[in-house]
Coordinates of C-alpha atoms in Angstrom, one line a residue:
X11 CA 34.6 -6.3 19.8
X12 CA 37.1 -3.7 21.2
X13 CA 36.1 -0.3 20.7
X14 CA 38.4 2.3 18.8
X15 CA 41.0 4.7 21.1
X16 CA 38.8 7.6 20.6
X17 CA 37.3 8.5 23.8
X18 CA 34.8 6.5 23.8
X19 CA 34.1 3.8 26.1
X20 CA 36.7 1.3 26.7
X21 CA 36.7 -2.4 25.8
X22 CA 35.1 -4.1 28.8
X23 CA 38.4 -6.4 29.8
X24 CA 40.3 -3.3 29.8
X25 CA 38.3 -1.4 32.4
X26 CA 37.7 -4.8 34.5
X27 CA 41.5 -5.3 34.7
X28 CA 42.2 -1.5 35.5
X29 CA 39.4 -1.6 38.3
X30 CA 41.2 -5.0 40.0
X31 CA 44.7 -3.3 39.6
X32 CA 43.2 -0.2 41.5
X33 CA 42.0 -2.5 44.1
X34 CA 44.8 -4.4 44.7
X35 CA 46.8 -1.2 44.9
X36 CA 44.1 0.3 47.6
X37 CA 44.8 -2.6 49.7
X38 CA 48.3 -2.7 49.2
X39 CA 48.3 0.7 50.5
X40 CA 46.6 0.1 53.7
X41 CA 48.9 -3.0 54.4
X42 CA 52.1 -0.6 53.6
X43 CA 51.0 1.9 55.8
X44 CA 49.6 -0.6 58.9
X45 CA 53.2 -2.6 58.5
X46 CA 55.8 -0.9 56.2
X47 CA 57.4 -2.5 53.2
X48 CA 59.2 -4.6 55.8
X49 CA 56.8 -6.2 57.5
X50 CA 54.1 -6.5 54.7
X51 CA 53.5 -9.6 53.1
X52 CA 51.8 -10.3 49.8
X53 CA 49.4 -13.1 51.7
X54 CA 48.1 -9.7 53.6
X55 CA 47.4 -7.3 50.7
X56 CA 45.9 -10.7 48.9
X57 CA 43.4 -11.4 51.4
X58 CA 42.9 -8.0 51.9
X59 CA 42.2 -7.1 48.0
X60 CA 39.3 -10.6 47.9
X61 CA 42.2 -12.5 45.8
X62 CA 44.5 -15.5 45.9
X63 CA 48.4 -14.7 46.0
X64 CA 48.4 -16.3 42.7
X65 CA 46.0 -14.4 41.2
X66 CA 47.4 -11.1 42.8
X67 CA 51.4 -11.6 41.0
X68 CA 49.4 -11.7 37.9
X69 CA 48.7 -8.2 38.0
X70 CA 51.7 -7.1 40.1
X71 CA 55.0 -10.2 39.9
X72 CA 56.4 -9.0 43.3
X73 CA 56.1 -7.0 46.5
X74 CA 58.4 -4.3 45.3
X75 CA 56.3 -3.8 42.7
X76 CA 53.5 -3.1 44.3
X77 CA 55.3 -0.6 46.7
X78 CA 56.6 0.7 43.6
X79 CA 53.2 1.5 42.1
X80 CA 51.8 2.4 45.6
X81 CA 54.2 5.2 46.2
X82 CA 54.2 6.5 42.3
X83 CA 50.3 6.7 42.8
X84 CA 50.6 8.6 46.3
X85 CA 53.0 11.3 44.2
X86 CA 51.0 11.4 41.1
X87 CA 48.2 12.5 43.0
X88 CA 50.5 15.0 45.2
X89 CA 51.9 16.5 42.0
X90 CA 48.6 16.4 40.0
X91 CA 46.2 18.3 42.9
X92 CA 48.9 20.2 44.5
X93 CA 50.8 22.7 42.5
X94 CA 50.4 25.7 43.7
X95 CA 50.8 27.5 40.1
X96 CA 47.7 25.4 38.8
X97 CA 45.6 26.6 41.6
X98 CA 42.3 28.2 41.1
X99 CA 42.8 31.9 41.7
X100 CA 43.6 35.3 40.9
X101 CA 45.5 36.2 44.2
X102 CA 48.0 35.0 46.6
X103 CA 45.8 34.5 49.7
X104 CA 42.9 32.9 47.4
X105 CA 45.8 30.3 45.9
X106 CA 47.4 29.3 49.0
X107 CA 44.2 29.0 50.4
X108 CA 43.4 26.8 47.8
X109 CA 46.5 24.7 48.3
X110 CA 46.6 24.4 51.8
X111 CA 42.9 22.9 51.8
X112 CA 43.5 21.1 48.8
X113 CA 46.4 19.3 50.9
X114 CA 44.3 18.7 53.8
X115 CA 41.9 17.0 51.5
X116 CA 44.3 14.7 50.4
X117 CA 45.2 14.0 53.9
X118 CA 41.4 13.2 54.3
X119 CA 40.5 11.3 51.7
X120 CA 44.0 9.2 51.4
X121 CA 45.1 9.0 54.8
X122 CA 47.0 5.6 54.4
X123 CA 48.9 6.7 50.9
X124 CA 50.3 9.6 52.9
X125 CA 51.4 7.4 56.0
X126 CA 53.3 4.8 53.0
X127 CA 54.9 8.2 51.8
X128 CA 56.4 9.1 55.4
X129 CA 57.2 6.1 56.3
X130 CA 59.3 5.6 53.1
X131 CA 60.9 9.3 53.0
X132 CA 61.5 8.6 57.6
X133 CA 63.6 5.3 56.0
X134 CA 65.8 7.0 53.6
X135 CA 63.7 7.2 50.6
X136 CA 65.6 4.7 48.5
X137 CA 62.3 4.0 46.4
X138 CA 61.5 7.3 45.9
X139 CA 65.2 8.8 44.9
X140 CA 64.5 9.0 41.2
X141 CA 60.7 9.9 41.2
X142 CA 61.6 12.5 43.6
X143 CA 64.4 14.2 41.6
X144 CA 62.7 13.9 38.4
X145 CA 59.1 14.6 38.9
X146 CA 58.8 16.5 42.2
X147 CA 61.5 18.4 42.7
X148 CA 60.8 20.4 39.2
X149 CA 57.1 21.1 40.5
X150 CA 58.6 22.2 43.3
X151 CA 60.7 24.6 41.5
X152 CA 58.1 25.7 39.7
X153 CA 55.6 26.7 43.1
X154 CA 59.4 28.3 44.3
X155 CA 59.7 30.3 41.2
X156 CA 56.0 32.3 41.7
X157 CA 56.1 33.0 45.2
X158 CA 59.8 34.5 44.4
X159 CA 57.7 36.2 42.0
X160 CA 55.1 37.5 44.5
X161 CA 57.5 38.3 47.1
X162 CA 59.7 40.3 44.2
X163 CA 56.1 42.0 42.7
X164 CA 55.3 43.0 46.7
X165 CA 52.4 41.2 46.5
X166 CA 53.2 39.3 50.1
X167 CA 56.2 39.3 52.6
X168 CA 59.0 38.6 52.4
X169 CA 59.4 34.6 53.4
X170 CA 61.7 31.8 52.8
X171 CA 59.7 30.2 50.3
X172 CA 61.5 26.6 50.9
X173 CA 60.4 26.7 54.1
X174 CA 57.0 27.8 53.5
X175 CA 56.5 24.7 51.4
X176 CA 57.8 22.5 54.0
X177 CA 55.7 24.1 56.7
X178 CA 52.6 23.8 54.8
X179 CA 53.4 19.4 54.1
X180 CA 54.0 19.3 57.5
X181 CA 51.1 21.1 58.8
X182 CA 48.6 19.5 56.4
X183 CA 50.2 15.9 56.7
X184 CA 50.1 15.4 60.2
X185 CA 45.9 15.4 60.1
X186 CA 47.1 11.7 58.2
X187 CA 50.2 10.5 59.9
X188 CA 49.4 11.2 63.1
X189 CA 45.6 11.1 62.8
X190 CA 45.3 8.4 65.8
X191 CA 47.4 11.4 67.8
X192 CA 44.8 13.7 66.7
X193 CA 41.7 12.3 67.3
X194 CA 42.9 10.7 71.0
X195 CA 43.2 14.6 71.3
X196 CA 39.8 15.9 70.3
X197 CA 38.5 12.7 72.2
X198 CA 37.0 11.2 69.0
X199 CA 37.6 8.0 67.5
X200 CA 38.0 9.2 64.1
X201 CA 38.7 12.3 62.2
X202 CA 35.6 13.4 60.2
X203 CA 35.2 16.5 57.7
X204 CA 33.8 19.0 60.0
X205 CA 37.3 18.6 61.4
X206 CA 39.6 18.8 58.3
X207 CA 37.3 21.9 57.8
X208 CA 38.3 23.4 61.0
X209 CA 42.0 22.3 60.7
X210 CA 41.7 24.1 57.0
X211 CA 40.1 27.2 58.8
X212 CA 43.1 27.5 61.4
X213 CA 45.8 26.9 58.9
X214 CA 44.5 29.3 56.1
X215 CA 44.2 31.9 59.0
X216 CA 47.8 31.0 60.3
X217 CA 49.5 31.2 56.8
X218 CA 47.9 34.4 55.5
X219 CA 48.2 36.4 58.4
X220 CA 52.0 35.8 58.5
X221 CA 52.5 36.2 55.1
X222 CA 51.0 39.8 55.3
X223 CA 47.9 38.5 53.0
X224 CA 44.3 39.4 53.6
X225 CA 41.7 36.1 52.8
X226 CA 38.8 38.0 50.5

């Protein structure tokens, strides 16, 4: 028997189908990121995900479905952990701090979602036009608005805040779309925490210091 929409738990059937959707879309997002939306095909993210193709287009009909959902999942989780104004924090420095390693950790812990989301902004961003203009942009706008604010209160110098923002994706990104770059550097095989923690260390230092703020 289904259980009422009250918080409580949910109707086992519910939470089974929620947990294969999730699964195809993790594999899904490796396959995007490994071969682009071009070159991905749904036999890949099939066997990939443990399923038959049949079984798959049950959950998701086609392949531009699934990118849909892959790339709307990458932003939700963008926009959901990474506005700046939501960040824990009573300062500035303690905020952008915040941000810039709550960025890296998204670049840790979803390293092939980011790559999906490069390669799709690198190729025009066709898929992304409307999710982009209605959902990120206004976040954006939002994060612009209070470090106008903090520049106007004197609180930090005086910066283009576009570019900040763009400096800081950049920066943070680049530990997941060009972590094979990375690692060949440091002479490891793969990137592990202690080195997000030390990328996190540098940047925080790097942004603070030009923007005239003191870490506490």
């Amino acid at each position: 028997m289904s259980q009422p929409a009250d918080g409580r738990k949910p109707p086992r059937r519910s939470a089974n189908r929620k947990a294969l959707e999730q699964r195809i879309l993790d594999a899904a997002e490796i396959v995007f990121s490994e071969q682009g939306f071009s070159g991905a095909s749904l036999e890949a993210i099939a066997e990939r995900a443990g399923l038959s193709k049949q079984n798959m287009l049950y959950y998701f009909p086609s392949k531009e479905s699934l990118y849909q959902n892959v790339l709307k999942h990458v932003l939700d989780l963008w926009i959901e952990k990474m506005a700046l104004m939501e960040q824990a924090g009573d300062t500035p420095a303690v905020m952008l701090e915040n941000y810039i390693r709550g960025k890296l950790e998204l670049s840790r812990i979803r390293p092939y979602g980011s790559k999906v989301f490069a390669n799709e902004v690198i190729s025009g961003a066709t898929h992304l036009q409307v999710y982009l203009e209605e959902d990120l942009l206004p976040q954006l706008e939002a994060d612009l608005a209070l470090v106008r604010q903090w520049i106007a209160d004197g609180r930090m110098d005086e910066v283009d805040p576009e570019h900040l923002f763009f400096t800081i994706w950049a920066s943070t990104q680049t530990y997941a779309d060009f972590s094979s770059q990375v690692s060949l550097a440091l002479g490891k095989r793969d990137l592990d925490e202690e080195d997000f923690q030390r990328a996190g260390d540098f940047l925080t230092h790097v942004f603070l210091k030009g923007l005239g703020l003191e870490k506490r």
